[in-house]
Short mmCIF file of C-alpha atoms in Angstrom, two decimals:
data_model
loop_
_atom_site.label_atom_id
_atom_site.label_comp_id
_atom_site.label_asym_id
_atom_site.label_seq_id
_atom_site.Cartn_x
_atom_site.Cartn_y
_atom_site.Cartn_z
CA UNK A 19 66.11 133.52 97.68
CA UNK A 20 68.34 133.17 100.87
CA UNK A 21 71.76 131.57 100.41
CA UNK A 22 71.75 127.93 101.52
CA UNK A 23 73.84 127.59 104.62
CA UNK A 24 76.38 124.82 104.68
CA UNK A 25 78.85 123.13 107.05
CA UNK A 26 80.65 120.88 105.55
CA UNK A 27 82.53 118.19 108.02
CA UNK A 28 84.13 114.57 107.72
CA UNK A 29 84.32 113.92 111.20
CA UNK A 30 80.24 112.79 112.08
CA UNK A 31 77.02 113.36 112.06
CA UNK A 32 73.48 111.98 113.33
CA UNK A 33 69.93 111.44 112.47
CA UNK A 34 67.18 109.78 114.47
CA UNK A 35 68.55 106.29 113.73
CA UNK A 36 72.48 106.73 113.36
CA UNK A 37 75.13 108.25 114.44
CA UNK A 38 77.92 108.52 111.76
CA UNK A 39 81.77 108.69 112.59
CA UNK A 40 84.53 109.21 110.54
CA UNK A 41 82.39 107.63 107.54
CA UNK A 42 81.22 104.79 109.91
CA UNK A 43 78.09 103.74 111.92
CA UNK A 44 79.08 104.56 115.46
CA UNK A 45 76.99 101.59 117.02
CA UNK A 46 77.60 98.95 114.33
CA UNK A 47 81.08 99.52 112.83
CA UNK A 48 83.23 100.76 115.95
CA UNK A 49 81.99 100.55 119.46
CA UNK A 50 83.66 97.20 120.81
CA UNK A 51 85.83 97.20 117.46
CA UNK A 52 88.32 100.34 117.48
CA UNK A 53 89.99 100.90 120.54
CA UNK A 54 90.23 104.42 122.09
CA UNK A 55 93.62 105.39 120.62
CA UNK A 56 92.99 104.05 117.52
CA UNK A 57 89.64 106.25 117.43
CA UNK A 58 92.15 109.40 118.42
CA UNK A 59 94.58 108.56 115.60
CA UNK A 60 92.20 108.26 113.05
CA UNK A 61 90.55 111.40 114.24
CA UNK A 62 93.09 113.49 113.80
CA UNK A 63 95.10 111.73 111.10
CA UNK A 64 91.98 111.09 108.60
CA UNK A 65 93.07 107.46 108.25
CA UNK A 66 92.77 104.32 110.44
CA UNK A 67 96.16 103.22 111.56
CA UNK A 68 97.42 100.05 111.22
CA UNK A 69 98.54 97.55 114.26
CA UNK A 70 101.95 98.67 114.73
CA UNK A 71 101.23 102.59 114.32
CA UNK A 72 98.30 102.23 116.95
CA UNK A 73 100.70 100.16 119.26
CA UNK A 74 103.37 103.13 118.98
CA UNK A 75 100.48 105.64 119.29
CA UNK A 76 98.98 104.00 122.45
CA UNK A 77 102.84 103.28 124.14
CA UNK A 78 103.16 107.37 123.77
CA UNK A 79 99.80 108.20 125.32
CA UNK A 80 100.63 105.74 128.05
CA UNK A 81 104.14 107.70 128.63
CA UNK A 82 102.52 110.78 128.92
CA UNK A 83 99.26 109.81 130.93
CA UNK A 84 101.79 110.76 134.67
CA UNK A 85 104.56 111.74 135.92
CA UNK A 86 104.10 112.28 139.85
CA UNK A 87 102.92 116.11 141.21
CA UNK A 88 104.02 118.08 138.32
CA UNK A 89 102.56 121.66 138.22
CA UNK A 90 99.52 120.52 135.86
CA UNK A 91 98.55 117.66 139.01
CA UNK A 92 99.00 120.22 141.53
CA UNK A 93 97.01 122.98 139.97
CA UNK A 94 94.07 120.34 139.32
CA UNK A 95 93.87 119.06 142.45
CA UNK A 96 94.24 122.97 144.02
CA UNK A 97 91.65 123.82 141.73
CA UNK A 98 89.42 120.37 143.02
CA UNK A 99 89.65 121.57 146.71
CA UNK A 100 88.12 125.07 145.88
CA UNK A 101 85.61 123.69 143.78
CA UNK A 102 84.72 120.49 144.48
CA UNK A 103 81.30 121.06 142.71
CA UNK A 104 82.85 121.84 138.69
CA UNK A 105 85.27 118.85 138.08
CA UNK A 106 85.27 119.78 134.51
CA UNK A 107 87.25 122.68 136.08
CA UNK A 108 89.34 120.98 137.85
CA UNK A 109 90.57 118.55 134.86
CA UNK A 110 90.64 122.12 132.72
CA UNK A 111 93.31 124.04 135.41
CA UNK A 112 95.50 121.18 135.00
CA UNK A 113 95.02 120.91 131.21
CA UNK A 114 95.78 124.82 130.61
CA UNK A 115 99.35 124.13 132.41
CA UNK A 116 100.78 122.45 129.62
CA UNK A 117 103.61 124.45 127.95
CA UNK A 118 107.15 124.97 127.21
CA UNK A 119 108.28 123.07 130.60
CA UNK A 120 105.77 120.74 131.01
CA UNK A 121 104.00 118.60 128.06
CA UNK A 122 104.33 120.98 125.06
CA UNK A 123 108.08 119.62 124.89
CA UNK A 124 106.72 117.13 122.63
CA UNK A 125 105.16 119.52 119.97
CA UNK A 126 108.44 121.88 120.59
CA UNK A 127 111.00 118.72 119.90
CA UNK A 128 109.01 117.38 116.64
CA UNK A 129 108.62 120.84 115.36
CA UNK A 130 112.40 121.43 115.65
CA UNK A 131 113.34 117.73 114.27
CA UNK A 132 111.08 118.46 111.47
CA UNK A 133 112.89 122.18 110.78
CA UNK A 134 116.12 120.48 111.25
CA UNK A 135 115.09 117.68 108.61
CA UNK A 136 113.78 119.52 105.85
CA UNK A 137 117.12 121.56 105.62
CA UNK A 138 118.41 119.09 103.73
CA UNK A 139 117.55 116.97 100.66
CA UNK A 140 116.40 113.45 101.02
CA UNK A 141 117.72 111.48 104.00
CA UNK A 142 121.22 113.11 105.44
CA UNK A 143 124.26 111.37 105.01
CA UNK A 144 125.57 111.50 108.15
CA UNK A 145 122.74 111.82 110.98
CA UNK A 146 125.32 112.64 113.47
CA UNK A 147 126.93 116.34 111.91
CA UNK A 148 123.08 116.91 110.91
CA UNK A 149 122.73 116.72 114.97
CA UNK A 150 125.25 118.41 115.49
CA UNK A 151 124.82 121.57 113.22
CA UNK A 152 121.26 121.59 114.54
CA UNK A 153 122.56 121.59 118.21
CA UNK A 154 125.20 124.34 117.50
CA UNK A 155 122.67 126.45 115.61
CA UNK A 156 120.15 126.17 118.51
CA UNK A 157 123.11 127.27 121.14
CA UNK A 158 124.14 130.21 119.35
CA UNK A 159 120.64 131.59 119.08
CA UNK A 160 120.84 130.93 123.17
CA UNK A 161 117.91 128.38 123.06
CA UNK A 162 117.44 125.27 124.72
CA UNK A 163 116.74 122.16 122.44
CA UNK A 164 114.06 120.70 123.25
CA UNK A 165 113.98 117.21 124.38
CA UNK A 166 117.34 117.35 126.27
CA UNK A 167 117.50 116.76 130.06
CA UNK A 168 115.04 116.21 133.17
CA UNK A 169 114.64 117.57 136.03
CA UNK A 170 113.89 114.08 137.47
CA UNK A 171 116.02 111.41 135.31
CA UNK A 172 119.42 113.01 135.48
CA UNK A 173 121.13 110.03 133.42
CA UNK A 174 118.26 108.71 131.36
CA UNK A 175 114.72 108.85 131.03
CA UNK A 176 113.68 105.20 131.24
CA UNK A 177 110.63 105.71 128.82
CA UNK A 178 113.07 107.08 125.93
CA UNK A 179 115.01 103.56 125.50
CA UNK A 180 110.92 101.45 125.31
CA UNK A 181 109.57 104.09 122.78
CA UNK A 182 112.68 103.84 120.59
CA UNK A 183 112.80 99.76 120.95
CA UNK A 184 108.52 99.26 120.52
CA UNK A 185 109.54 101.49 117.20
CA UNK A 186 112.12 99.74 115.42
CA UNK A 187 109.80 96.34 116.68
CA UNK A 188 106.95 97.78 114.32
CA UNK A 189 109.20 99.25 111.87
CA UNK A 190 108.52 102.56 112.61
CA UNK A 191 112.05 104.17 113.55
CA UNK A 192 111.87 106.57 111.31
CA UNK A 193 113.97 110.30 110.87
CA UNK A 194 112.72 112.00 113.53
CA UNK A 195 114.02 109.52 115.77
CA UNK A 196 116.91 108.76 114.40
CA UNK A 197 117.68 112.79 114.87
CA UNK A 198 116.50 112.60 117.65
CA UNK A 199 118.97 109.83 118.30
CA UNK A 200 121.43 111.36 116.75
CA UNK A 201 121.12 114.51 119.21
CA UNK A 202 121.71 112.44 122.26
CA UNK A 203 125.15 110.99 121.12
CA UNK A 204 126.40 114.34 119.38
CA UNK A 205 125.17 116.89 122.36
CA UNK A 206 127.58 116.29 124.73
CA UNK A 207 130.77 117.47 123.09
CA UNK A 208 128.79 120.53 122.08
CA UNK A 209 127.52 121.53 124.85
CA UNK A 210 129.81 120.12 127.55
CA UNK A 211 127.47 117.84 129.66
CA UNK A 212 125.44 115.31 129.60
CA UNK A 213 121.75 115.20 129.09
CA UNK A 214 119.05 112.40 129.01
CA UNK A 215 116.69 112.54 126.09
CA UNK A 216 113.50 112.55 127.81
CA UNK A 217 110.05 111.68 127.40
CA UNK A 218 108.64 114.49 126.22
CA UNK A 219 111.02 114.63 123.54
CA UNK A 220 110.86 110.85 122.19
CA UNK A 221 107.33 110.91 122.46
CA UNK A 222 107.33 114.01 120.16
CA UNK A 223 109.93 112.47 117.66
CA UNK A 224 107.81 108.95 117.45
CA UNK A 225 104.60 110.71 116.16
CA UNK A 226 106.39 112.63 113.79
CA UNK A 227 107.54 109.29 112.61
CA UNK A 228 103.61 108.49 112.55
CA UNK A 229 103.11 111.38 109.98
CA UNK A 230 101.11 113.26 112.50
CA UNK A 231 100.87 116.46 112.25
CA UNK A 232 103.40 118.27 114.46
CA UNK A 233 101.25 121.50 115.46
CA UNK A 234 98.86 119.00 116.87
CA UNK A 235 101.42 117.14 119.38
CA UNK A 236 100.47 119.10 122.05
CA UNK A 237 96.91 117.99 121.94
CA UNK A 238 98.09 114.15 122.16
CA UNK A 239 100.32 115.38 125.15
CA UNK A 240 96.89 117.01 126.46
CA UNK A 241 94.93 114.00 125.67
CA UNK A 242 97.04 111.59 127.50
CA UNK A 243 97.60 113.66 130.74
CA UNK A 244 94.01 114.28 130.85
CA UNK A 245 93.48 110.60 132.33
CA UNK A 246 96.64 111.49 134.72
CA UNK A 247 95.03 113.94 135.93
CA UNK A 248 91.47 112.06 136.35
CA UNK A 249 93.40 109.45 138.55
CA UNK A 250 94.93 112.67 140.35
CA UNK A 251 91.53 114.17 141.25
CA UNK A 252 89.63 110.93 141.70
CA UNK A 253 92.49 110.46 144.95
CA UNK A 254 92.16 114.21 145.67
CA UNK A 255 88.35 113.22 146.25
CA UNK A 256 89.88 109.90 148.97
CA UNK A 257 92.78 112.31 150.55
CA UNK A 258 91.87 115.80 149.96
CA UNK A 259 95.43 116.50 150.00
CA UNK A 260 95.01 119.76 148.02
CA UNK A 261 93.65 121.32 151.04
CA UNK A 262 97.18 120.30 152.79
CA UNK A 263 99.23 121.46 149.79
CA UNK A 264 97.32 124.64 150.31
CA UNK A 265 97.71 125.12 153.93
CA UNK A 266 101.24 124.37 153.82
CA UNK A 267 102.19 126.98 151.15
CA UNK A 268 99.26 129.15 153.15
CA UNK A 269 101.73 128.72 156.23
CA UNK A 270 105.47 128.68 155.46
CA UNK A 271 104.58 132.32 153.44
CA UNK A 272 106.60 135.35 154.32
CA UNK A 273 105.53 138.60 153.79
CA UNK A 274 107.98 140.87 152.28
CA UNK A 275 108.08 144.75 152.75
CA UNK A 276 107.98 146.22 149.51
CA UNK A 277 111.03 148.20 148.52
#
């Protein structure tokens, strides 16, 4: 007799009458009754989040959703003018641009606020030489930590201060962001200037404080720019100013002998 195939999953399921989510009736249970970030916490999380973890969430999704022609805008609305015809690629170009620079900032600063954190035992005694060993560690292995500076807000980041505030409102400052924090007042001694904290970074810190999982931040980051980057290409179809960005790059080239 043939093994019995199975595929177990929590997430949902359908029949002919029903579609199941996350151990609800889709129709009944949620539509009109769980926002869409609540539905992406709980997704991902396994649990429904209360009021004040879902307002965090949602503030963080709504810091990432923009920010002006970054790289990922540009390369979806590039990608738009060639191919008018596969939006989904479009949306995907822009998607596949987040990284180290742009975006995955806020899965590289929880990941290295979590590192820093579980060096010691229990909270730290003094959040300020725990930022500061972390900082000094991170320079003499010539890396960048992540979360520091902007190439846009040169003195602060103006979403860093809201996140932090709309935290400590619900209760929900926790270590990460105190480290994170922590970094900010400690760094510039160290490393002899003066960075924001950005973003990226506090955005990154705050759902560590949620108890999300940090090798899954980038995917929030990716979630959240994904309706940037609707609004980008739903104005690329108005302006069609990919074509221009094209043309002018097309025109101001210079050809360059090889040597």
């Amino acid at each position: 007799m043939a093994e019995e195939l199975s595929f177990p999953t929590s997430i949902g399921t359908s029949d002919a009458d029903s579609i199941t989510l996350l151990g609800q009736d889709l129709a009944a249970d949620l539509m009109g009754k769980v926002g869409f970030g609540e539905l992406a916490f709980w997704l991902v999380a396994g649990r429904r989040p209360t009021a004040g973890e879902t307002r965090v969430f949602e503030t963080v999704l709504v810091a990432l959703a923009d920010h002006g022609f970054t790289p990922t805008a540009i390369a979806a609305r590039l990608t738009y003018a060639s191919a008018p015809e596969a939006l989904q690629g479009a949306l995907a170009a822009g998607l596949l641009g987040g990284g180290s620079r742009f975006l995955g900032v806020t899965e590289d600063c929880a990941v290295f606020l979590r590192d820093t954190l579980a060096s010691v035992d229990g909270e730290p005694a003094d959040w300020d030489a725990l930022a500061a060993d972390a900082i000094t560690a991170r320079r003499a292995a010539g890396k960048f930590v992540p979360g520091l500076g902007h190439p846009v807000h040169k003195t602060q980041d103006p979403r860093t201060p809201v996140l932090i505030r709309i935290a400590e409102e619900e209760g929900l400052r926790g270590p990460h962001l105190r480290l994170f924090e922590a970094i900010g007042r400690v760094h510039p001694a160290i490393l002899g200037r003066t960075l924001p904290l950005n973003g990226a970074g506090v955005c990154g810190a705050a759902l560590a404080d949620l108890g999300l999982p940090v090798e899954m931040l980038r995917g929030f980051a990716l979630l959240a720019r994904a309706a940037g980057l609707l609004g980008h290409l739903a104005e690329e179809r108005r302006t069609g100013l990919g074509l221009d960005i094209y043309r002018t790059v097309d025109r101001n080239a210079r050809y360059v002998t090889p040597e």
